[in-house]
């Protein structure tokens, strides 16, 4: 290269280095400021110090070891080289390399050190767990090591072993090359192929390599607790592992030590055959003892008697898996629903029927958006949340959401930088509606509503004193600049009842101060926005709000946690708090079965308002942390929620100074009342429980009585495929419970079929401890699973006619099915009630949002539908339940006198008699009678419609009878 080209190259490299280093420096600076603003500066300090320390220590050690061995190989070159064609050809290379050797060794060693350091800094969590390990107080049954050894020490030892192997191999390759280049190793010519000095160096490096292999064999013994068996398909040591592979590892360990000794001895005896024979012995032993013998034993002895030989190891896997996933204390209560349970149980039920949830949070989100967003700048998440509130003396289930900024809906001048980041800074309002009530097909909003026609539910509102939402799920990467020197209220807040715009100014303690030019410049670079440094854009009192998603915010301050995919808002003390469930996870629990977190938590709602989990392999999970994020200030609090037994959380808390996690006693009773059993944990547990409810190892090996998570019947036409049914929250009293509880619930189907196998429920007891219950059904019960129940309901001829009538309105409508709920009625001797709300969404017009039109229900094989829960209970029992208070979906006022119209009652009876006659004719295959019954039914329905149009009196809906309804008008 010419001198000019070399100078240009140097300038380019320097500029590139400055750019990279400058960008990294800006990132570090802004991270320091952000962590300080949320009060978690120590977290970032520990992470940064640990990463830098590991980079330096491992990088320097790698560079020093490799560099020293390269230098040593040069220094050990022979004084005289025999004349040969090979050496003559190498001489010109030696002449070029020798003057530059120091520089080249430094570059090679430095490059090895930088790469090793970069890899090492990514292992900061491994080191922190190793250095702060907390014992579990439990040991594995094979090696009697505390669980902490496998979780914290074993991964670190494996990492150190990998670094050591890499260092020795790099040094060995480099040393052999330099010994060959400088004549210490010869491939041609007479005499010995290796000088004494070269032999000493290379043999010692090979001895070190073999000793590391011995250490690897030693660690492999413990690694058997994570192995996977081809015989059982389970994780953990198997019969062949313990009886054949473990002895082989012990033998190979001893042979490796012997081989290393042979390399050392060979240095003095000057016999190259010793290490060669020893290496061959190690290779042959590895093939025979570590490969052939276990394989033959597995095929000839183990597989034919697998159910007997593997029983002990299957039992170990079952016990470890149930413990690792928090399933050891699941209460199993056999439940046999009766198909002949009297319908009167429905009428007398005061715990489950009045609390039946009619609002599906994934469906009515569109309704919330249309009715309650207030202004086009606001919207709701596409999936709302479910929570419980105690208003007065009454605990009730609510569908809740917060009104957040709708960045996707901004147009025109709204998209300019100042308006988007300085005017539209926050959302406004917490909106709630009782989950068991509708009015005119719409939710009965009781808090934070913005509607021209407020609902009339006679419910007390949930008081919110700070309605501004500066932190929420829909902010994404958008940031806001708040505050000003003048204190002027230039942030859009909301539009009041008079249609006037109300502005505000942020007065909370949150946010990063950006009053100095240095900070403005740093964020201009970091956020790629030159506006930060333009005159008038930012002043000395300005603050920057970013990292505003509650889930991302918790993940950033506690990077060791796995965060639930569905944070939810709750009003506590008049403030809106986001509640975020944090999990400690690991793949290091011995003998426990590994699950893919992303797959186990996937359901039909994943990605539609909930965040998908990473596809990480785990075999241990605990919901040990409850986190809150203040929707106004952004303040993050981490509370310990477990009983203190999670050593993994204690280890992490120790790593960050011991006070990162606040104790459980600091949780206020009001906040604790809103803690619900987390969805992602529940989904993982139900996936595992579907197999690990079987605790007999022989039955488990035969996969007898396994269950499965059913496909979502409301979003899938094929019960054998499609995404799993999401769990649902219920305020209900299940068999064995003394009172209604707010609980996460799921149905489980038989593995090879669709019939109901069990109900699984999880909640918290009064002390905040997990309370898990499973209700397995006997195979002979033939209870309908979710997909069978859905098909049974939608396949009913009258239901099909009614849904067709509702969808064939002007312009057409789409039908949306809400949660299919399965409710035990009457305790352990009662029956199963299947309930499903049905929504209609017009395709055209102004009100193109879902409204609840019907309630489908099935009990003891009888399918009915009506406008309300009261209607379907009356159709099932012949009498309305006494404690059902939900108003009619049609909005018609109840009669003041006279009760039910007698002519309508007679018409209903005629329809019911016609249906009974039709069913009887169908069973007898009497086609003449079928035709007569159909004609009678059609005439009865026409008479019913004529009478219904002439009166507004309420009428019970007969089983399987189409209910004449119109399209209700939306408020406003």
XYZ file of N, CA, C and O in Angstrom, residues 226-372:
588
model
N -29.453 -34.683 33.687
C -30.166 -33.894 32.681
C -30.286 -34.621 31.342
O -30.759 -34.052 30.365
N -29.828 -35.873 31.297
C -29.839 -36.598 30.032
C -31.263 -36.950 29.624
O -32.194 -36.916 30.440
N -31.435 -37.286 28.369
C -32.757 -37.668 27.846
C -32.702 -39.127 27.429
O -31.764 -39.556 26.740
N -33.709 -39.873 27.824
C -33.745 -41.308 27.552
C -34.558 -41.599 26.300
O -35.680 -41.106 26.149
N -33.980 -42.393 25.404
C -34.721 -42.826 24.218
C -35.779 -43.871 24.573
O -36.739 -44.065 23.825
N -35.609 -44.519 25.707
C -36.543 -45.578 26.098
C -37.820 -44.985 26.676
O -38.932 -45.335 26.277
N -37.667 -44.075 27.617
C -38.842 -43.510 28.295
C -39.272 -42.171 27.721
O -40.398 -41.735 27.966
N -38.370 -41.506 26.999
C -38.674 -40.176 26.513
C -38.631 -39.116 27.595
O -39.118 -38.001 27.393
N -38.029 -39.452 28.747
C -38.006 -38.538 29.886
C -36.604 -37.989 30.106
O -35.604 -38.580 29.687
N -36.532 -36.861 30.792
C -35.260 -36.259 31.161
C -34.837 -36.786 32.529
O -35.670 -37.078 33.388
N -33.526 -36.850 32.726
C -32.995 -37.373 33.977
C -32.334 -38.721 33.747
O -32.571 -39.404 32.749
N -31.487 -39.113 34.671
C -30.743 -40.365 34.537
C -31.695 -41.551 34.416
O -32.671 -41.662 35.160
N -31.388 -42.425 33.477
C -32.183 -43.632 33.261
C -31.444 -44.845 33.821
O -30.323 -44.729 34.353
N -32.045 -46.004 33.686
C -31.416 -47.243 34.162
C -30.079 -47.457 33.464
O -29.063 -47.761 34.103
N -30.052 -47.308 32.127
C -28.808 -47.510 31.388
C -27.770 -46.461 31.771
O -26.576 -46.772 31.850
N -28.190 -45.238 32.028
C -27.238 -44.194 32.425
C -26.529 -44.556 33.721
O -25.303 -44.431 33.825
N -27.277 -44.975 34.721
C -26.696 -45.242 36.043
C -25.932 -46.548 36.069
O -24.863 -46.648 36.692
N -26.412 -47.566 35.381
C -25.805 -48.886 35.495
C -24.742 -49.173 34.444
O -23.953 -50.115 34.607
N -24.701 -48.383 33.378
C -23.707 -48.632 32.334
C -22.888 -47.382 32.005
O -21.666 -47.436 31.926
N -23.562 -46.254 31.805
C -22.836 -45.060 31.394
C -22.078 -44.422 32.550
O -20.950 -43.937 32.370
N -22.635 -44.431 33.760
C -21.932 -43.856 34.909
C -20.643 -44.612 35.219
O -19.589 -43.987 35.396
N -20.665 -45.951 35.278
C -19.386 -46.661 35.465
C -18.397 -46.363 34.344
O -17.183 -46.264 34.589
N -18.908 -46.210 33.116
C -18.014 -45.899 31.995
C -17.350 -44.546 32.188
O -16.152 -44.376 31.914
N -18.095 -43.555 32.676
C -17.511 -42.238 32.921
C -16.429 -42.310 33.996
O -15.389 -41.649 33.888
N -16.675 -43.105 35.032
C -15.666 -43.259 36.087
C -14.395 -43.910 35.552
O -13.275 -43.506 35.888
N -14.581 -44.923 34.713
C -13.420 -45.608 34.129
C -12.654 -44.659 33.213
O -11.417 -44.581 33.253
N -13.381 -43.920 32.373
C -12.727 -43.005 31.440
C -12.015 -41.880 32.177
O -10.982 -41.381 31.722
N -12.565 -41.464 33.301
C -11.906 -40.440 34.112
C -10.533 -40.934 34.553
O -9.519 -40.215 34.434
N -10.471 -42.167 35.059
C -9.198 -42.720 35.521
C -8.224 -42.917 34.363
O -7.015 -42.639 34.497
N -8.753 -43.363 33.234
C -7.886 -43.557 32.073
C -7.329 -42.224 31.597
O -6.149 -42.131 31.207
N -8.144 -41.166 31.620
C -7.674 -39.851 31.187
C -6.547 -39.346 32.088
O -5.559 -38.773 31.608
N -6.676 -39.563 33.386
C -5.594 -39.179 34.296
C -4.331 -39.979 33.989
O -3.209 -39.448 33.979
N -4.508 -41.274 33.713
C -3.365 -42.135 33.352
C -2.703 -41.648 32.059
O -1.465 -41.596 31.958
N -3.509 -41.262 31.077
C -2.964 -40.774 29.800
C -2.169 -39.496 30.027
O -1.078 -39.304 29.464
N -2.700 -38.600 30.839
C -1.982 -37.356 31.132
C -0.631 -37.660 31.777
O 0.392 -37.019 31.460
N -0.616 -38.634 32.665
C 0.646 -39.019 33.307
C 1.630 -39.594 32.282
O 2.846 -39.347 32.357
N 1.116 -40.338 31.295
C 1.978 -40.896 30.264
C 2.644 -39.804 29.431
O 3.807 -39.937 29.019
N 1.908 -38.726 29.177
C 2.513 -37.619 28.433
C 3.661 -36.999 29.220
O 4.708 -36.656 28.665
N 3.479 -36.851 30.508
C 4.538 -36.271 31.335
C 5.740 -37.223 31.409
O 6.906 -36.803 31.277
N 5.458 -38.510 31.607
C 6.546 -39.491 31.691
C 7.320 -39.560 30.386
O 8.555 -39.694 30.360
N 6.580 -39.431 29.276
C 7.222 -39.543 27.956
C 8.235 -38.448 27.715
O 9.130 -38.589 26.871
N 8.122 -37.355 28.444
C 9.086 -36.254 28.279
C 10.474 -36.698 28.697
O 11.481 -36.363 28.065
N 10.546 -37.494 29.756
C 11.838 -37.916 30.289
C 12.345 -39.217 29.658
O 13.529 -39.382 29.448
N 11.451 -40.108 29.374
C 11.907 -41.385 28.816
C 12.113 -41.292 27.309
O 12.626 -42.226 26.692
N 11.685 -40.156 26.725
C 11.885 -39.915 25.305
C 11.304 -41.046 24.466
O 11.911 -41.523 23.501
N 10.098 -41.484 24.865
C 9.419 -42.551 24.122
C 8.043 -42.045 23.716
O 7.143 -41.904 24.548
N 7.875 -41.770 22.430
C 6.613 -41.213 21.939
C 5.502 -42.247 21.916
O 4.322 -41.894 21.805
N 5.867 -43.525 22.028
C 4.839 -44.555 21.954
C 3.970 -44.576 23.205
O 2.803 -44.993 23.152
N 4.535 -44.172 24.341
C 3.744 -44.202 25.575
C 2.468 -43.362 25.471
O 1.360 -43.871 25.688
N 2.562 -42.079 25.133
C 1.325 -41.296 25.032
C 0.438 -41.730 23.870
O -0.789 -41.648 23.962
N 1.083 -42.222 22.781
C 0.277 -42.668 21.639
C -0.580 -43.861 22.031
O -1.784 -43.931 21.743
N 0.046 -44.827 22.721
C -0.707 -46.003 23.170
C -1.769 -45.590 24.188
O -2.907 -46.091 24.171
N -1.416 -44.648 25.069
C -2.374 -44.212 26.083
C -3.576 -43.506 25.440
O -4.731 -43.729 25.832
N -3.291 -42.670 24.433
C -4.391 -41.989 23.726
C -5.281 -43.015 23.036
O -6.517 -42.915 23.046
N -4.667 -44.007 22.423
C -5.442 -45.056 21.757
C -6.308 -45.809 22.767
O -7.473 -46.139 22.491
N -5.722 -46.075 23.947
C -6.494 -46.747 24.998
C -7.710 -45.919 25.399
O -8.817 -46.457 25.573
N -7.493 -44.597 25.542
C -8.608 -43.732 25.912
C -9.684 -43.734 24.830
O -10.882 -43.810 25.128
N -9.265 -43.672 23.558
C -10.244 -43.661 22.470
C -11.034 -44.959 22.390
O -12.255 -44.956 22.251
N -10.333 -46.093 22.484
C -11.014 -47.389 22.426
C -11.949 -47.554 23.618
O -13.091 -48.039 23.485
N -11.481 -47.142 24.803
C -12.331 -47.258 25.993
C -13.582 -46.400 25.868
O -14.666 -46.809 26.276
N -13.410 -45.187 25.300
C -14.569 -44.319 25.134
C -15.590 -44.938 24.196
O -16.806 -44.866 24.425
N -15.104 -45.587 23.134
C -16.024 -46.204 22.169
C -16.729 -47.408 22.786
O -17.951 -47.574 22.670
N -15.940 -48.251 23.484
C -16.516 -49.493 24.023
C -17.353 -49.214 25.270
O -18.539 -49.543 25.337
N -16.720 -48.591 26.274
C -17.404 -48.404 27.557
C -18.469 -47.317 27.487
O -19.524 -47.424 28.119
N -18.175 -46.262 26.735
C -19.130 -45.158 26.696
C -20.139 -45.230 25.583
O -21.110 -44.466 25.579
N -19.945 -46.149 24.619
C -20.854 -46.222 23.486
C -21.457 -47.587 23.250
O -22.663 -47.788 23.346
N -20.589 -48.568 22.961
C -21.085 -49.893 22.549
C -21.795 -50.609 23.700
O -22.911 -51.117 23.533
N -21.156 -50.641 24.866
C -21.741 -51.382 25.990
C -23.108 -50.810 26.392
O -24.088 -51.563 26.513
N -23.241 -49.483 26.619
C -24.572 -48.962 26.952
C -25.602 -49.207 25.857
O -26.766 -49.495 26.146
N -25.176 -49.122 24.578
C -26.127 -49.334 23.479
C -26.617 -50.769 23.454
O -27.828 -51.022 23.334
N -25.680 -51.742 23.549
C -26.074 -53.153 23.523
C -26.950 -53.487 24.721
O -27.976 -54.176 24.599
N -26.558 -53.020 25.895
C -27.358 -53.284 27.094
C -28.755 -52.690 26.962
O -29.742 -53.310 27.374
N -28.826 -51.518 26.378
C -30.129 -50.875 26.201
C -31.020 -51.696 25.280
O -32.203 -51.902 25.567
N -30.455 -52.178 24.179
C -31.252 -52.910 23.205
C -31.613 -54.321 23.675
O -32.731 -54.796 23.463
N -30.660 -54.977 24.304
C -30.849 -56.392 24.639
C -31.522 -56.592 25.988
O -32.368 -57.487 26.149
N -31.187 -55.733 26.954
C -31.646 -55.984 28.325
C -32.690 -54.974 28.804
O -33.697 -55.371 29.407
N -32.451 -53.695 28.543
C -33.308 -52.671 29.133
C -34.656 -52.583 28.434
O -35.715 -52.624 29.090
N -34.674 -52.455 27.124
C -35.925 -52.222 26.416
C -36.958 -53.336 26.623
O -38.138 -53.052 26.813
N -36.558 -54.615 26.591
C -37.569 -55.662 26.816
C -38.211 -55.599 28.204
O -39.331 -56.092 28.390
N -37.528 -55.037 29.184
C -38.070 -54.977 30.551
C -38.112 -53.537 31.045
O -37.920 -53.262 32.241
N -38.352 -52.623 30.131
C -38.233 -51.206 30.460
C -39.189 -50.778 31.570
O -38.811 -50.016 32.468
N -40.432 -51.239 31.533
C -41.404 -50.786 32.522
C -40.987 -51.155 33.941
O -41.322 -50.452 34.895
N -40.236 -52.270 34.078
C -39.770 -52.698 35.402
C -38.445 -52.039 35.772
O -38.302 -51.472 36.861
N -37.488 -52.094 34.842
C -36.154 -51.571 35.137
C -36.146 -50.056 35.291
O -35.392 -49.504 36.101
N -36.969 -49.377 34.507
C -36.968 -47.916 34.524
C -37.917 -47.331 35.567
O -37.993 -46.106 35.709
N -38.633 -48.183 36.306
C -39.661 -47.684 37.233
C -39.081 -46.703 38.243
O -39.650 -45.635 38.499
N -37.943 -47.060 38.817
C -37.333 -46.186 39.818
C -36.983 -44.825 39.229
O -37.201 -43.777 39.857
N -36.464 -44.825 38.017
C -35.988 -43.586 37.401
C -37.163 -42.762 36.867
O -37.104 -41.522 36.863
N -38.207 -43.444 36.445
C -39.427 -42.721 36.068
C -40.021 -42.033 37.290
O -40.476 -40.881 37.219
N -40.000 -42.744 38.419
C -40.510 -42.161 39.662
C -39.688 -40.938 40.056
O -40.242 -39.922 40.511
N -38.372 -41.000 39.889
C -37.535 -39.835 40.172
C -37.937 -38.657 39.294
O -38.016 -37.515 39.757
N -38.169 -38.929 38.031
C -38.572 -37.863 37.107
C -39.926 -37.285 37.496
O -40.114 -36.049 37.471
N -40.861 -38.137 37.885
C -42.191 -37.658 38.278
C -42.101 -36.760 39.505
O -42.651 -35.646 39.529
N -41.395 -37.228 40.531
C -41.292 -36.450 41.770
C -40.564 -35.129 41.536
O -40.989 -34.076 42.038
N -39.462 -35.173 40.790
C -38.692 -33.952 40.544
C -39.484 -32.966 39.706
O -39.464 -31.754 39.955
N -40.191 -33.462 38.709
C -40.962 -32.578 37.826
C -42.098 -31.911 38.580
O -42.320 -30.695 38.442
N -42.817 -32.665 39.358
C -43.917 -32.072 40.123
C -43.392 -31.024 41.106
O -44.017 -29.981 41.312
N -42.241 -31.289 41.708
C -41.676 -30.320 42.639
C -41.157 -29.086 41.903
O -41.360 -27.950 42.348
N -40.507 -29.290 40.772
C -39.894 -28.181 40.046
C -40.933 -27.224 39.474
O -40.673 -26.027 39.345
N -42.094 -27.747 39.140
C -43.145 -26.905 38.565
C -44.208 -26.493 39.584
O -45.256 -25.986 39.216
N -43.933 -26.728 40.863
C -44.857 -26.305 41.907
C -46.136 -27.114 41.960
O -47.194 -26.591 42.320
N -46.062 -28.389 41.614
C -47.255 -29.237 41.572
C -47.266 -30.294 42.682
O -48.131 -31.169 42.670
N -46.338 -30.198 43.612
C -46.258 -31.234 44.651
C -47.470 -31.223 45.565
O -47.866 -32.266 46.110
N -48.068 -30.044 45.761
C -49.167 -29.924 46.723
C -50.519 -29.711 46.048
O -51.415 -29.129 46.646
N -50.652 -30.171 44.827
C -51.952 -30.076 44.158
C -52.945 -30.984 44.859
O -52.685 -32.176 45.074
N -54.081 -30.414 45.236
C -55.132 -31.201 45.874
C -55.981 -31.867 44.800
O -56.599 -31.191 43.977
N -55.985 -33.183 44.808
C -56.768 -33.931 43.824
C -58.040 -34.449 44.490
O -57.979 -35.167 45.488
N -59.172 -34.045 43.948
C -60.472 -34.464 44.481
C -61.289 -35.061 43.347
O -61.661 -34.358 42.396
N -61.523 -36.361 43.442
C -62.305 -37.028 42.408
C -63.680 -36.388 42.303
O -64.331 -36.097 43.315
N -64.113 -36.169 41.088
C -65.375 -35.469 40.848
C -66.161 -36.249 39.803
O -65.661 -36.530 38.708
N -67.382 -36.613 40.149
C -68.237 -37.364 39.237
C -69.528 -36.592 39.008
O -70.476 -36.709 39.794
N -69.582 -35.769 37.969
C -70.822 -35.039 37.713
C -71.923 -36.000 37.271
O -71.674 -36.979 36.565
N -73.113 -35.707 37.699
C -74.244 -36.580 37.391
C -75.018 -36.033 36.197
O -75.347 -34.842 36.146
N -75.299 -36.905 35.239
C -76.124 -36.512 34.102
C -77.600 -36.451 34.462
O -78.429 -36.007 33.653
N -77.892 -36.909 35.672
C -79.287 -36.871 36.120
C -79.471 -35.914 37.286
O -80.457 -36.002 38.021
N -78.513 -35.011 37.471
C -78.635 -34.045 38.566
C -79.873 -33.192 38.352
O -80.137 -32.723 37.234
N -80.671 -32.975 39.382
C -81.922 -32.227 39.195
C -81.651 -30.785 38.762
O -80.712 -30.134 39.224
N -82.485 -30.303 37.867
C -82.352 -28.934 37.397
C -82.602 -27.928 38.505
O -82.181 -26.777 38.418
N -83.273 -28.353 39.565
C -83.548 -27.444 40.675
C -82.259 -26.943 41.325
O -82.256 -25.899 41.967
N -81.141 -27.678 41.134
C -79.858 -27.212 41.676
C -79.444 -25.883 41.056
O -78.819 -25.047 41.697
N -79.795 -25.692 39.795
C -79.486 -24.425 39.131
C -80.255 -23.284 39.765
O -79.740 -22.174 39.921
N -81.494 -23.566 40.103
C -82.362 -22.522 40.655
C -81.927 -22.129 42.060
O -82.028 -20.971 42.461
N -81.396 -23.087 42.804
C -81.022 -22.812 44.190
C -79.565 -22.376 44.341
O -79.144 -22.014 45.433
N -78.827 -22.418 43.246
C -77.413 -22.054 43.330
C -77.270 -20.552 43.539
O -77.773 -19.752 42.755
N -76.567 -20.158 44.590
C -76.369 -18.735 44.893
C -74.908 -18.326 44.807
O -74.577 -17.186 45.125
N -74.036 -19.263 44.388
C -72.609 -18.966 44.363
C -72.057 -18.833 42.948
O -71.275 -17.925 42.669
N -72.465 -19.721 42.057
C -71.900 -19.732 40.711
C -72.783 -19.056 39.676
O -72.306 -18.267 38.864
N -74.073 -19.359 39.706
C -74.978 -18.810 38.692
C -75.011 -17.286 38.714
O -74.920 -16.644 37.657
N -75.130 -16.630 39.867
C -75.159 -15.162 39.843
C -73.852 -14.536 39.354
O -73.855 -13.381 38.921
N -72.737 -15.282 39.408
C -71.442 -14.725 39.026
C -70.991 -15.139 37.635
O -69.827 -14.919 37.267
N -71.890 -15.753 36.859
C -71.506 -16.193 35.514
C -71.023 -14.999 34.698
O -71.720 -13.995 34.556
N -69.820 -15.125 34.158
C -69.224 -14.013 33.413
C -69.746 -13.987 31.984
O -69.572 -14.951 31.224
N -70.371 -12.873 31.624
C -70.924 -12.689 30.288
C -69.988 -11.884 29.382
O -70.147 -11.912 28.160
N -69.072 -11.154 29.970
C -68.155 -10.327 29.186
C -66.852 -11.086 28.953
O -66.162 -11.443 29.899
N -66.552 -11.329 27.699
C -65.287 -11.938 27.331
C -64.296 -10.815 27.064
O -64.489 -10.011 26.156
N -63.198 -10.717 27.848
C -62.284 -9.574 27.699
C -61.617 -9.489 26.338
O -61.184 -8.413 25.932
N -61.540 -10.590 25.611
C -60.925 -10.545 24.292
C -61.915 -10.126 23.214
O -61.505 -9.776 22.104
N -63.204 -10.160 23.518
C -64.229 -9.780 22.535
C -64.696 -8.351 22.761
O -64.803 -7.555 21.822
N -64.965 -7.990 24.016
C -65.568 -6.679 24.288
C -64.548 -5.553 24.247
O -64.918 -4.388 24.438
N -63.272 -5.848 23.983
C -62.296 -4.765 23.846
C -62.721 -3.812 22.733
O -62.600 -2.580 22.871
N -63.228 -4.350 21.635
C -63.697 -3.494 20.541
C -64.882 -2.640 20.980
O -65.025 -1.494 20.561
N -65.714 -3.201 21.839
C -66.849 -2.444 22.360
C -66.371 -1.312 23.252
O -66.870 -0.185 23.182
N -65.410 -1.584 24.102
C -64.805 -0.541 24.933
C -64.234 0.570 24.051
O -64.405 1.759 24.333
N -63.536 0.172 22.992
C -62.905 1.166 22.117
C -63.950 2.072 21.490
O -63.793 3.302 21.451
N -65.046 1.495 21.022
C -66.064 2.294 20.342
C -66.855 3.160 21.314
O -67.202 4.294 20.987
N -67.155 2.641 22.480
C -68.026 3.364 23.411
C -67.278 4.238 24.405
O -67.838 5.225 24.891
N -66.022 3.887 24.726
C -65.379 4.518 25.864
C -64.022 5.149 25.588
O -63.369 5.604 26.529
